[in-house]
XYZ file of C-alpha atoms in Angstrom:
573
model
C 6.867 -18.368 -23.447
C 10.123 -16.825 -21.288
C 7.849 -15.073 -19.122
C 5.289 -18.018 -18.927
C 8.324 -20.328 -17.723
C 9.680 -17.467 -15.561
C 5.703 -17.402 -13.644
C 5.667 -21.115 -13.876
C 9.002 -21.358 -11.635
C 7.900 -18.651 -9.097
C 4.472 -20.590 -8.748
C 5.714 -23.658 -6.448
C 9.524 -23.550 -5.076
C 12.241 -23.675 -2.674
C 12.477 -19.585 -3.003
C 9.578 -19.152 -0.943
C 10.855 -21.551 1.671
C 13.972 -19.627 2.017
C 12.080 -16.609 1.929
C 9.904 -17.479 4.661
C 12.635 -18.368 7.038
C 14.829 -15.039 5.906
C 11.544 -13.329 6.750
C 11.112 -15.173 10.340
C 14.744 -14.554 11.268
C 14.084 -10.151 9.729
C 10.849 -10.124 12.405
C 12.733 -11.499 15.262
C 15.498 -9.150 14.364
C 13.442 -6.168 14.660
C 11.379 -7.571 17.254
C 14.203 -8.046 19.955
C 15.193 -4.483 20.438
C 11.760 -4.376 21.761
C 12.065 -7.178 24.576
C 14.648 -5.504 26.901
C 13.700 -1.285 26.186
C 13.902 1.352 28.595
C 10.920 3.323 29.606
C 10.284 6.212 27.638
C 9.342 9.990 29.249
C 6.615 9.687 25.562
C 4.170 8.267 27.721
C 3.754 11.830 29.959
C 2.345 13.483 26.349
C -1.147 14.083 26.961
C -3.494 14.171 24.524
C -6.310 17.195 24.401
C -9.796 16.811 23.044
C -10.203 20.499 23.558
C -11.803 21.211 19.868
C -8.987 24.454 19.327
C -6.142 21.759 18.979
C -7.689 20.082 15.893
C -6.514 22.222 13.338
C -2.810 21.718 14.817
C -3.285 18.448 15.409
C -4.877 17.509 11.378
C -1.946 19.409 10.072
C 0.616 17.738 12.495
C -1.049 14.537 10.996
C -0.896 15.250 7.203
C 2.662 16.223 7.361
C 3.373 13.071 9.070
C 1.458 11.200 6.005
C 3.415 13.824 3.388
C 6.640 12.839 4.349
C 5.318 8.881 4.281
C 4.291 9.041 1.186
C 7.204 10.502 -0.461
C 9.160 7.313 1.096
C 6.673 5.265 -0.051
C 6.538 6.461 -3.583
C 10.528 6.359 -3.821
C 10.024 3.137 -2.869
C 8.238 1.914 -5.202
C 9.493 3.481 -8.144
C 12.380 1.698 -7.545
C 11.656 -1.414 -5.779
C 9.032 -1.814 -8.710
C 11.744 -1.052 -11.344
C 13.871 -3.452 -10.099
C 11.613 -6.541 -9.557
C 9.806 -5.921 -13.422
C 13.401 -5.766 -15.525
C 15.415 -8.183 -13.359
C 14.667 -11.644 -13.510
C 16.745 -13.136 -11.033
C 15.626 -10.252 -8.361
C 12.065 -10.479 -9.201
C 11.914 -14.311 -8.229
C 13.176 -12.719 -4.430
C 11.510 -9.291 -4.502
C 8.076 -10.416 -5.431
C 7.923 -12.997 -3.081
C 8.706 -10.650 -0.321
C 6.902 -7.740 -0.895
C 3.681 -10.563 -0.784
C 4.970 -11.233 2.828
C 5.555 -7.439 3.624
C 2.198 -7.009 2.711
C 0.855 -9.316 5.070
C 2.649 -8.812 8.050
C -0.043 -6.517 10.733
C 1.320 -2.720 11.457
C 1.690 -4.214 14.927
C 4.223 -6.868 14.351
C 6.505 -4.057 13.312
C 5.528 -1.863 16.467
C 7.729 -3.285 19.166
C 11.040 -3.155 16.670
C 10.471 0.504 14.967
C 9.101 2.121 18.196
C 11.835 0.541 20.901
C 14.613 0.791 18.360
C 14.184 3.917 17.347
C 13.837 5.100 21.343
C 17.315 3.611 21.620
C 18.572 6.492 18.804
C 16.792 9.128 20.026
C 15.995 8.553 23.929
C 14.898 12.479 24.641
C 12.002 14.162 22.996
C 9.341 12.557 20.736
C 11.710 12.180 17.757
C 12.125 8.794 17.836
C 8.111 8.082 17.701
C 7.698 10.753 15.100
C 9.838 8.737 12.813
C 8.444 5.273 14.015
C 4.974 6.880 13.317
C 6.464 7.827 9.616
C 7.279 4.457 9.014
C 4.805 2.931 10.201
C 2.481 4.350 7.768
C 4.638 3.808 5.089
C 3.946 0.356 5.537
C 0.413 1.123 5.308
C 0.984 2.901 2.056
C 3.777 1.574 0.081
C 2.678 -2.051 -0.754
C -0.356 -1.527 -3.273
C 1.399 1.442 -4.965
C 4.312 -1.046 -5.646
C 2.435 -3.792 -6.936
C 0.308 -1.520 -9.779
C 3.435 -0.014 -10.677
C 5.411 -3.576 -11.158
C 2.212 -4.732 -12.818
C 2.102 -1.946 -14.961
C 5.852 -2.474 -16.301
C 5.089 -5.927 -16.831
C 1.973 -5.469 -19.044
C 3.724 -3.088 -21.291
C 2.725 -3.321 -24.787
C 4.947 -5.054 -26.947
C 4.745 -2.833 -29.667
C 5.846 0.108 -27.546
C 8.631 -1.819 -26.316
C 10.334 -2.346 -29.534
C 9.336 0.831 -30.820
C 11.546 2.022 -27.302
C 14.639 -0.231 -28.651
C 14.197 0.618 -32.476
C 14.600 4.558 -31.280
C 17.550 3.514 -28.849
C 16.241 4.598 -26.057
C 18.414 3.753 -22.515
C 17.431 2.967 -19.599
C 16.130 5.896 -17.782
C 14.744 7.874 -21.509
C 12.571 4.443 -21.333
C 11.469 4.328 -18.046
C 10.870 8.284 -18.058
C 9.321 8.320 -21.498
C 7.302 4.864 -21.561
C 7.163 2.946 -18.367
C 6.263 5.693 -15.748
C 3.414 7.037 -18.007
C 2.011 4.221 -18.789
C 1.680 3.279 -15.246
C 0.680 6.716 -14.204
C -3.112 6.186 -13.830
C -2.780 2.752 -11.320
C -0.459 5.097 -9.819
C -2.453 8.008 -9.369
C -5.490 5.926 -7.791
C -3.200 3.646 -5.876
C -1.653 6.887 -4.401
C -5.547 7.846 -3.514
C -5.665 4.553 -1.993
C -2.549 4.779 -0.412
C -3.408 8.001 1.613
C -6.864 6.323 2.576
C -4.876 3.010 3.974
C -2.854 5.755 5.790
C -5.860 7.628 7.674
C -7.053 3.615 8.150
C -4.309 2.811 10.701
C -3.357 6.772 11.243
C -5.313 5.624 15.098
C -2.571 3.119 15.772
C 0.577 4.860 14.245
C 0.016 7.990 16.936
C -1.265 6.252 19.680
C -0.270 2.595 20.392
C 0.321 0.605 23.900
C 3.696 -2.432 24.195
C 3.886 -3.833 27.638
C 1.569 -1.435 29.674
C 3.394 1.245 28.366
C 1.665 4.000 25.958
C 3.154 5.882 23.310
C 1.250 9.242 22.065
C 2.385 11.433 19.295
C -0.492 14.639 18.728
C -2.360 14.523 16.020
C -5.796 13.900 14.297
C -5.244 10.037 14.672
C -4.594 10.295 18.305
C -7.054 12.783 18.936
C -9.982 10.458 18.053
C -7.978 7.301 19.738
C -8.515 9.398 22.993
C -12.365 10.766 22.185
C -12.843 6.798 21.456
C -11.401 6.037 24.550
C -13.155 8.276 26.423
C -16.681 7.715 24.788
C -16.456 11.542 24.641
C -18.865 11.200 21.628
C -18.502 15.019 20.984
C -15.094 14.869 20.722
C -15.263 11.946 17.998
C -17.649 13.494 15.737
C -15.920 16.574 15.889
C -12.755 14.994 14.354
C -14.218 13.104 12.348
C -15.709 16.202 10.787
C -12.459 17.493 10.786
C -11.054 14.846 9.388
C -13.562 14.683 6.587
C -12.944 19.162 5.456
C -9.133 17.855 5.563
C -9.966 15.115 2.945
C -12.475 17.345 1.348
C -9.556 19.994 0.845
C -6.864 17.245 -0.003
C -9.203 15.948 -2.823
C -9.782 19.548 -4.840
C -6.943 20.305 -4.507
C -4.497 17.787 -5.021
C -6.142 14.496 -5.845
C -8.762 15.371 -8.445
C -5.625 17.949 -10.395
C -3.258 14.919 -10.570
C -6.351 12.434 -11.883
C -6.926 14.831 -14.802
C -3.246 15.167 -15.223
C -2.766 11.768 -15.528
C -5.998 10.852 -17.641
C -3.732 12.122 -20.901
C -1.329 9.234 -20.246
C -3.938 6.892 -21.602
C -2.608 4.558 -24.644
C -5.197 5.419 -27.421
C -5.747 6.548 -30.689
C -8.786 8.418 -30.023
C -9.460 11.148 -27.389
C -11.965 11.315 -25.227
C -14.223 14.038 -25.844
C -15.618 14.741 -22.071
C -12.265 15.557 -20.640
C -12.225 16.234 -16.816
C -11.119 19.560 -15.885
C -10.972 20.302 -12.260
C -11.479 24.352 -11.279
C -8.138 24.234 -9.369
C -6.395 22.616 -12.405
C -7.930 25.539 -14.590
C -6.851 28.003 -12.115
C -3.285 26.427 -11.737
C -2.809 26.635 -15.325
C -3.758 30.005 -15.725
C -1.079 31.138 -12.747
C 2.078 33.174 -13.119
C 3.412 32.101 -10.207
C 3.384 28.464 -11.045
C 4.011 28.706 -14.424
C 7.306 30.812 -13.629
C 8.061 28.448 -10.603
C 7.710 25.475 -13.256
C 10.053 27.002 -15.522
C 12.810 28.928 -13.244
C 12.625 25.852 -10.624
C 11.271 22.730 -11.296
C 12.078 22.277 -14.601
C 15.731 22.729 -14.424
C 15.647 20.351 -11.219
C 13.863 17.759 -13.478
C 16.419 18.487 -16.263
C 19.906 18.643 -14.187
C 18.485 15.295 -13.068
C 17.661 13.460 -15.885
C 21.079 14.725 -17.745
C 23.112 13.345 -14.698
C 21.430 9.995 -14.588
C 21.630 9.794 -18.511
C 25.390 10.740 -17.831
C 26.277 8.397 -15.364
C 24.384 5.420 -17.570
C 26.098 6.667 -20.321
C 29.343 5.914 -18.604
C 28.863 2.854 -17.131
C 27.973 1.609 -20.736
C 31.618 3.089 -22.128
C 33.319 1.509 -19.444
C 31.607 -1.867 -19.172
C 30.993 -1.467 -15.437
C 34.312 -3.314 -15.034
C 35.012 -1.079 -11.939
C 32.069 -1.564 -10.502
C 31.904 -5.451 -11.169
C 35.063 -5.809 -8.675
C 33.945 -3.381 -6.529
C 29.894 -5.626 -5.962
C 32.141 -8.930 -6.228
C 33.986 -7.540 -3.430
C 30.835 -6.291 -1.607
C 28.750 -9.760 -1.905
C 31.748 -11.523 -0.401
C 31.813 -9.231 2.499
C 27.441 -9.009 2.612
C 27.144 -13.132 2.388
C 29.567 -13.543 5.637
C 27.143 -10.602 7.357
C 24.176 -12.319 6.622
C 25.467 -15.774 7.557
C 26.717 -14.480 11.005
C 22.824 -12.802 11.144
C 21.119 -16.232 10.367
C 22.804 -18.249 12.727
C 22.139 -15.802 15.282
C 18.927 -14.879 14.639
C 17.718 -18.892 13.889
C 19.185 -19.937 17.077
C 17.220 -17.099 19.025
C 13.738 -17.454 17.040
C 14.089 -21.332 18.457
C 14.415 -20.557 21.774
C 11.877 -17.593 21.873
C 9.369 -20.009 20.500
C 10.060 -22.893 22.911
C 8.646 -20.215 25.348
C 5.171 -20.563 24.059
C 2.924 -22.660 25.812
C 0.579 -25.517 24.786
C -2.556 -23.374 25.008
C -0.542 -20.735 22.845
C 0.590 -23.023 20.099
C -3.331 -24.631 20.053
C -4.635 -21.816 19.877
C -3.342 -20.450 16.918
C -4.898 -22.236 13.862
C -8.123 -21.701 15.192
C -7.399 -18.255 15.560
C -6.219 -18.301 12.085
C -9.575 -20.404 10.618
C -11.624 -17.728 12.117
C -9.959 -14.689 10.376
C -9.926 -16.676 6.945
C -13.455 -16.878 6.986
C -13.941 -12.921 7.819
C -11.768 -12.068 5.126
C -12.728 -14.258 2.385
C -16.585 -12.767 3.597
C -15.270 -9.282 3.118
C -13.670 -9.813 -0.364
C -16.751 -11.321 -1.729
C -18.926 -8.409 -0.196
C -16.268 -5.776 -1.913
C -16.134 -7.667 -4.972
C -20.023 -7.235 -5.433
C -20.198 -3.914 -5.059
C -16.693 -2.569 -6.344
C -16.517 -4.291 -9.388
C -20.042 -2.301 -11.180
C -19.207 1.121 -9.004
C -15.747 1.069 -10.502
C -16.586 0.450 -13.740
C -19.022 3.483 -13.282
C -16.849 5.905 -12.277
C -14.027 4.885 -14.519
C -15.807 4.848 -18.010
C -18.236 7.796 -17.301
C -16.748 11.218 -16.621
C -19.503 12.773 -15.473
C -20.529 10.273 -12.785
C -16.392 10.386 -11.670
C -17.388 14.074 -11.585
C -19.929 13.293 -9.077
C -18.423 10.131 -7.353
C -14.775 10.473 -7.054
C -14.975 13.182 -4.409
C -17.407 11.292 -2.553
C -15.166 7.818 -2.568
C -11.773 9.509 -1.902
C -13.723 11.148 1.194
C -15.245 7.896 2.638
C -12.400 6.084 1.762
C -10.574 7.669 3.853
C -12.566 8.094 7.091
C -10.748 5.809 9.346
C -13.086 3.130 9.631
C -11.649 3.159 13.242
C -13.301 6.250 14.315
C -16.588 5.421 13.387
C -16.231 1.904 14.750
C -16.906 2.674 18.128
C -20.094 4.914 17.411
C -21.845 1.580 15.893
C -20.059 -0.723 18.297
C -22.641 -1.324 20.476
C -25.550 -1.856 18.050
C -23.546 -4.143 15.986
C -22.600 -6.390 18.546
C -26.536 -6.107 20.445
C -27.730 -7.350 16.959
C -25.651 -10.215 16.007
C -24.192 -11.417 19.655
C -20.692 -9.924 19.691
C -18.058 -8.470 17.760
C -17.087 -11.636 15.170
C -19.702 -10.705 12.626
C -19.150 -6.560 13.370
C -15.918 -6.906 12.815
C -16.503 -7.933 9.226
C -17.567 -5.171 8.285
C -14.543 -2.885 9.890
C -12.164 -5.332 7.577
C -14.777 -4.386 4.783
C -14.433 -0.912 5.398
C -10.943 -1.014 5.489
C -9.895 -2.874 2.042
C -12.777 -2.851 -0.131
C -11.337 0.811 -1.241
C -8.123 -1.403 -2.250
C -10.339 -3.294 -5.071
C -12.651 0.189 -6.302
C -9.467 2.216 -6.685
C -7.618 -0.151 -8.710
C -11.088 -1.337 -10.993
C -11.302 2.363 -11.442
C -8.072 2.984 -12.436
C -8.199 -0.186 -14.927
C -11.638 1.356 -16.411
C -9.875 4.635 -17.486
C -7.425 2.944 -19.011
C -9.472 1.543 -21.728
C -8.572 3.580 -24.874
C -11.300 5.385 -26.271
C -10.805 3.424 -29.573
C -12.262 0.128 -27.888
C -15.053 1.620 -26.549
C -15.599 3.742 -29.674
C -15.790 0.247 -31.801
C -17.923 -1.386 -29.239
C -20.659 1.441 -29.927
C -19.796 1.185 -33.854
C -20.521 -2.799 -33.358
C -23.490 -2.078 -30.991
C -21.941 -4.577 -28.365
C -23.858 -3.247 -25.287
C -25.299 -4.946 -21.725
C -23.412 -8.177 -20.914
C -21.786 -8.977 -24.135
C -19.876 -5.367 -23.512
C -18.699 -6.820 -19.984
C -17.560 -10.062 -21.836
C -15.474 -8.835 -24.381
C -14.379 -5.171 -23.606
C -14.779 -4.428 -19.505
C -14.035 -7.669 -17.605
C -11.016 -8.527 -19.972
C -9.962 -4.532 -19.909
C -9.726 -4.130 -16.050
C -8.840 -7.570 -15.722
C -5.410 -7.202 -14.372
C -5.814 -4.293 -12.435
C -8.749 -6.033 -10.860
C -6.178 -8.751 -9.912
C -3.313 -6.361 -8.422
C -6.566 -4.553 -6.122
C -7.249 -8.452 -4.723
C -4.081 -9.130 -4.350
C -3.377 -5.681 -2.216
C -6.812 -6.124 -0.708
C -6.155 -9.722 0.204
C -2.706 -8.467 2.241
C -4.860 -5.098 3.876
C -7.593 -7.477 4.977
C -5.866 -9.390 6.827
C -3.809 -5.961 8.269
C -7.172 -4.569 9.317
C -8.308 -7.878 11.229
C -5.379 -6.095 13.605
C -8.121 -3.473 14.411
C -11.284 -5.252 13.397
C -10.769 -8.140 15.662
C -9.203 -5.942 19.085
C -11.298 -2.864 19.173
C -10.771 -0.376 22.629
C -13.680 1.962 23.280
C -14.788 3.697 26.359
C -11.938 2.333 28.139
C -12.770 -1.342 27.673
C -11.746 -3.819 25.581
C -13.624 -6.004 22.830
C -12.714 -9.063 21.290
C -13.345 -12.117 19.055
C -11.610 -15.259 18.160
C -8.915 -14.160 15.453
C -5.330 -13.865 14.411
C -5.822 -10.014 14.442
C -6.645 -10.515 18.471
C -4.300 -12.440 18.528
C -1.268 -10.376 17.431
C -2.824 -7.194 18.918
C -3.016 -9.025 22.376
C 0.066 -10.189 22.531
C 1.624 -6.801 21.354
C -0.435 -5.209 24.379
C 1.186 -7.542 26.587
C 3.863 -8.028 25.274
C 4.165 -11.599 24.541
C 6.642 -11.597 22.282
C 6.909 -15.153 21.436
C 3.105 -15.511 20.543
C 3.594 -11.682 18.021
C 6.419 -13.673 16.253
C 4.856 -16.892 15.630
C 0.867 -14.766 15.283
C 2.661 -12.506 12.380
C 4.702 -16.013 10.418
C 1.098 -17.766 10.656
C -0.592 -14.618 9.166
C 2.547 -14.435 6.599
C 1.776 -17.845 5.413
C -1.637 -17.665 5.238
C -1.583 -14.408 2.642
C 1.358 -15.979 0.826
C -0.379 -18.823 0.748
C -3.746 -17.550 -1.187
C -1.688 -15.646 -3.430
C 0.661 -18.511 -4.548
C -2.627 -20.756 -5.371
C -5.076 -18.186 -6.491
C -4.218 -14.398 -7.846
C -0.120 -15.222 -9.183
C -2.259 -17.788 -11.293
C -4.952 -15.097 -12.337
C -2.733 -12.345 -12.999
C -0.547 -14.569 -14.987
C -3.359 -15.337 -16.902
C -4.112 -11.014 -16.917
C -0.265 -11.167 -18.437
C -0.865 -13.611 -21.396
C -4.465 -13.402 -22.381
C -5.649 -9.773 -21.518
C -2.802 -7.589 -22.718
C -3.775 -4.336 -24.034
C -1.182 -4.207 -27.662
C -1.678 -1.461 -30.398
C-alpha cells in the first residue's frame, strides 16, 4: 500500500510542473554558451574515405563509445540506486530522467560542443569530449531505468531474508540488488551500445550555424560517404562496421550474457546452459585467471572493505558531522540555484519573445505529425518484438542462433543504410513522411526486443518446469506464465523506446544525402533545422514541446502499467 500511495502521488502533481520549468531554465543554460561562440580551427579536419583509414577510424570510434559507456554505467548504478531506496529523491529523479530521455541529441549540441570549445579552444579535445557525452546520452537512459526497475521489483522474501542476515547497505546492493538486476543490465548494455552506433553519425560529425564540426571516426566516415553518395565508400563501412560488431559480440557481449544467465532467481537450473567458445577459452587461461586473482580481485576487495568501512562509520557516529556539514551546503546550494532561476527565467522569456508567429504555429503541427510516426513505429515493434523476444529468451538454442544476428543489426546505424533506400522509399510512397517511419523503427524497436528478451530469461526454470508438469502450452502458456513474466520489463523497453523514438525522429525526419537535404513535417525537422541554423529560440521551445509530449505519454500510459507490473506481476519465492 506505501508504494501504491507513493506511485499514486507521482502520477498527477505539482513536481512535474516544477520539474518542467527547472528543466526549461537547465536547456537554456546550456544552450546560451552556444549563441555568442567563437569559430573553431575543428572545422579544417577533413574527413578521408580512403578505405586504409577505416580500421583507425572504427577503433578511434569504439574507444570513444568505451569510455561512454563506462560514464554511462556509473551513472546508472548510482543514479538508479538513489531514485529506488529514496523516496523523497525518487519523486524528482524519476521525473527527470523521463525528460532526459526525451530531449533530441541535438538540443544538447549547441551547449556541450560551444562550451566545451570555450575550455579547450586548440586541438580537437573539446569535441572529443562533447562527442563522449553526447553518446552517453544516447546510452545511459534505458540502462538506468531496468536497473531502477529491477531494485524496485525485488522480491520480498529476499529482502527480509537481506535484513534478517544484517546485511548493510553496500553487502545488499553487492550481494542482492546488482545481481538480480544483472540480466536487464546485460541486454540493456547490448542495447545501449546499439543506441550508441544509432546516433554515432551525429556525435562525430554535426553542423551549428554554418559551421561543421568533424571528429575521425567510423561515424563520420559514413556521414561523409553519405554525403558524397560515394556508395563504395558507404558499403565499405558499413561492412566494417558490421566485423567490428561481429568481433564486439564473441567476444564481449555473448561472455557477459552467459555470465550473467547464473544470476537468475530459481530453484531449478536450466539444463541447456549457454557456453560461448571465448568464455570456455577465458576460463581455461592462466593469464586471466592470475590477472583475476593478483589484480582484480584485490581491487574489488580493497573497495568493498573501504566502502563497508566508511558505512560502518557513519553508522557509529550518526552522521552528525556530516548533517551540519549538508545543512550548511543546502543553505549555500538553494541561494545558487535561486540566483540561476531568476536569471535563467528572465532570459528563456525574452529568447522566446524572439520567435515569430509562423514559428510558434508551426509547432503543434509539427508535433501532431511526429506523434503519429511514433505511435506507428511502436505498434510495428510491438508486433514483431514481443514473439521474437520471447524466442530468443526462453530457447537457448535459437539465442544461440539469433542473438549474434540481433546484436549485429541492432547496431547498424540505421543512418548509414538510410540513404542507400532513400530514394526508393520516398519514389514509392511520395516523400520522406512515411520512409521516415521506418528509420524511427529501426532505431527503437531494438529498445523493446532487448528488454522482452532480457525479461524471458528471467523466468526461473521452476515456472516453466510446472507449466510442462501442468501441460499449460499455446495461449494459455502466454496468459499465465510469459505475458505476466516479461511484463515489466516489457514496460521499462516502451518506456525507453517511447523516449528513443522520439530521439530518432531527430534523424528520421532531417536526413542529408548526396549533399542535399530531405525533409518532412515533424518536431525532429524541426529541432534539427533550427540547430543547423541556428535558431536558437525555435531548439529551446522544439526540445520543451518534445519534453512534454514524452512526459506526457508516460504520466498517462506506462507509470500506470508498470505500476500495475509492480503490484500484480511480481516474481516472489
Amino acid at each position: 500500500m506505501e508504494k501504491e500511495k507513493v506511485f499514486a502521488k507521482r502520477k498527477f502533481g505539482m513536481i512535474d510542473i516544477v520539474i518542467f520549468i527547472f528543466i526549461t531554465i537547465i536547456l537554456y543554460l546550456v544552450m546560451s554558451p552556444g549563441m555568442h561562440a567563437v569559430a573553431s580551427n575543428n572545422s579544417n579536419i577533413k574527413i578521408s574515405t580512403n578505405l586504409n583509414m577505416l580500421p583507425i577510424y572504427a577503433l578511434k570510434s569504439v574507444l570513444r563509445m568505451t569510455v561512454a559507456y563506462i560514464i554511462s554505467i556509473t551513472f546508472t548504478l548510482v543514479y538508479g540506486y538513489v531514485a529506488a531506496h529514496n523516496k523523497k529523491a525518487e519523486k524528482i529523479l524519476i521525473p527527470i530522467l523521463d525528460i532526459l530521455q526525451s530531449i533530441p541529441v541535438l538540443s544538447f549540441l549547441p551547449a556541450v560542443v560551444m562550451g566545451l570549445i570555450a575550455l579547450f579552444p586548440n586541438g580537437t579535445v573539446g569535441i572529443e569530449i562533447a562527442s563522449i557525452i553526447l553518446i552517453f546520452t544516447g546510452q545511459a537512459w534505458n540502462m538506468t531505468f531496468s536497473f531502477y526497475n529491477s531494485i524496485k521489483l525485488l522480491p520480498t522474501d529476499l529482502q527480509e531474508a537481506s535484513s534478517i542476515l544484517q546485511l548493510n547497505k553496500w553487502q545488499q546492493f553487492k550481494k542482492l540488488e546488482l545481481p538480480s538486476a544483472a540480466i536487464g543490465l546485460v541486454w540493456n548494455s547490448m542495447m545501449s551500445w546499439a543506441g550508441g552506433w544509432f546516433f554515432l553519425m551525429v556525435c562525430e560529425m554535426f553542423t551549428i550555424q554554418g559551421r561543421n564540426f568533424r571528429l575521425e571516426g567510423i561515424g563520420s566516415f559514413l556521414q561523409t560517404a553519405a554525403n558524397e553518395g560515394n556508395t563504395k565508400a558507404l558499403v565499405w563501412g558499413i561492412i566494417t562496421l558490421v566485423i567490428v560488431i561481429i568481433l564486439l559480440d564473441q567476444l564481449i557481449w555473448r561472455p557477459v550474457t552467459a555470465w550473467a544467465d547464473k544470476f537468475k532467481v530459481e530453484l531449478t537450473e536450466s539444463e541447456d546452459q549457454p557456453k560461448p567458445f571465448f568464455l570456455k577459452m577465458l576460463r581455461r587461461s592462466y593469464i586471466i585467471q592470475l590477472f583475476t586473482e593478483k589484480i582484480l580481485s584485490p581491487i574489488f576487495v580493497f573497495i568493498g572493505e573501504s566502502i563497508e568501512s566508511v558505512l560502518s562509520k557513519l553508522k557509529k557516529s550518526g552522521g552528525r558531522e556530516y548533517k551540519k556539514i549538508g545543512k550548511v551546503f543546502k543553505i549555500i546550494l538553494k541561494i545558487i540555484a535561486l540566483i540561476i532561476i531568476v536569471y535563467a527565467v528572465f532570459n528563456i522569456i525574452k529568447l522566446l519573445t524572439t520567435l515569430s508567429v509562423s514559428d510558434w504555429g508551426q509547432i503543434p503541427r509539427a508535433a501532431l505529425f511526429s506523434f503519429l510516426r511514433v505511435f506507428a513505429a511502436q505498434v510495428i515493434a510491438l508486433i514483431w518484438t514481443v514473439p521474437v523476444g520471447v524466442a530468443i529468451g526462453m530457447n537457448k538454442k535459437v539465442a544461440n542462433i539469433l542473438q549474434p544476428v540481433i546484436q549485429v543489426v541492432a547496431s547498424v546505424p540505421a543512418t548509414a543504410l538510410f540513404p542507400i533506400v532513400l530514394g526508393v522509399f520516398i519514389n514509392a510512397f511520395g516523400g520522406l513522411g512515411i520512409a521516415s517511419i521506418l528509420l524511427m523503427l529501426m532505431g527503437t524497436q531494438w529498445y523493446i526486443l532487448f528488454n522482452v528478451v532480457a525479461g524471458a530469461m528471467a523466468i526461473p526454470e521452476d515456472l516453466k518446469a510446472a507449466a510442462k508438469v501442468f501441460g499449460i502450452k499455446g495461449f494459455k502458456k502466454w496468459k499465465i506464465l510469459i505475458l505476466p513474466g516479461i511484463f515489466p520489463y516489457l514496460i521499462t523497453g516502451m518506456i525507453t523506446a517511447t523516449g528513443g523514438c522520439w530521439n530518432a525522429s531527430i534523424v528520421a525526419e532531417y536526413v542529408n544525402f548526396g549533399g542535399h537535404t530531405v525533409k518532412t513535417i515533424g518536431l525532429g525537422a524541426l529541432i534539427s533545422e533550427a540547430t543547423t541554423k541556428g535558431n536558437f529560440a525555435l531548439l529551446l521551445m522544439g526540445t520543451i514541446t518534445m519534453c512534454i509530449v514524452v512526459v506526457a505519454i508516460n504520466k498517462i500510459v506506462w507509470k500506470r502499467l508498470f505500476v500495475m507490473s509492480e503490484e500484480r506481476f511480481k516474481i516472489e519465492m
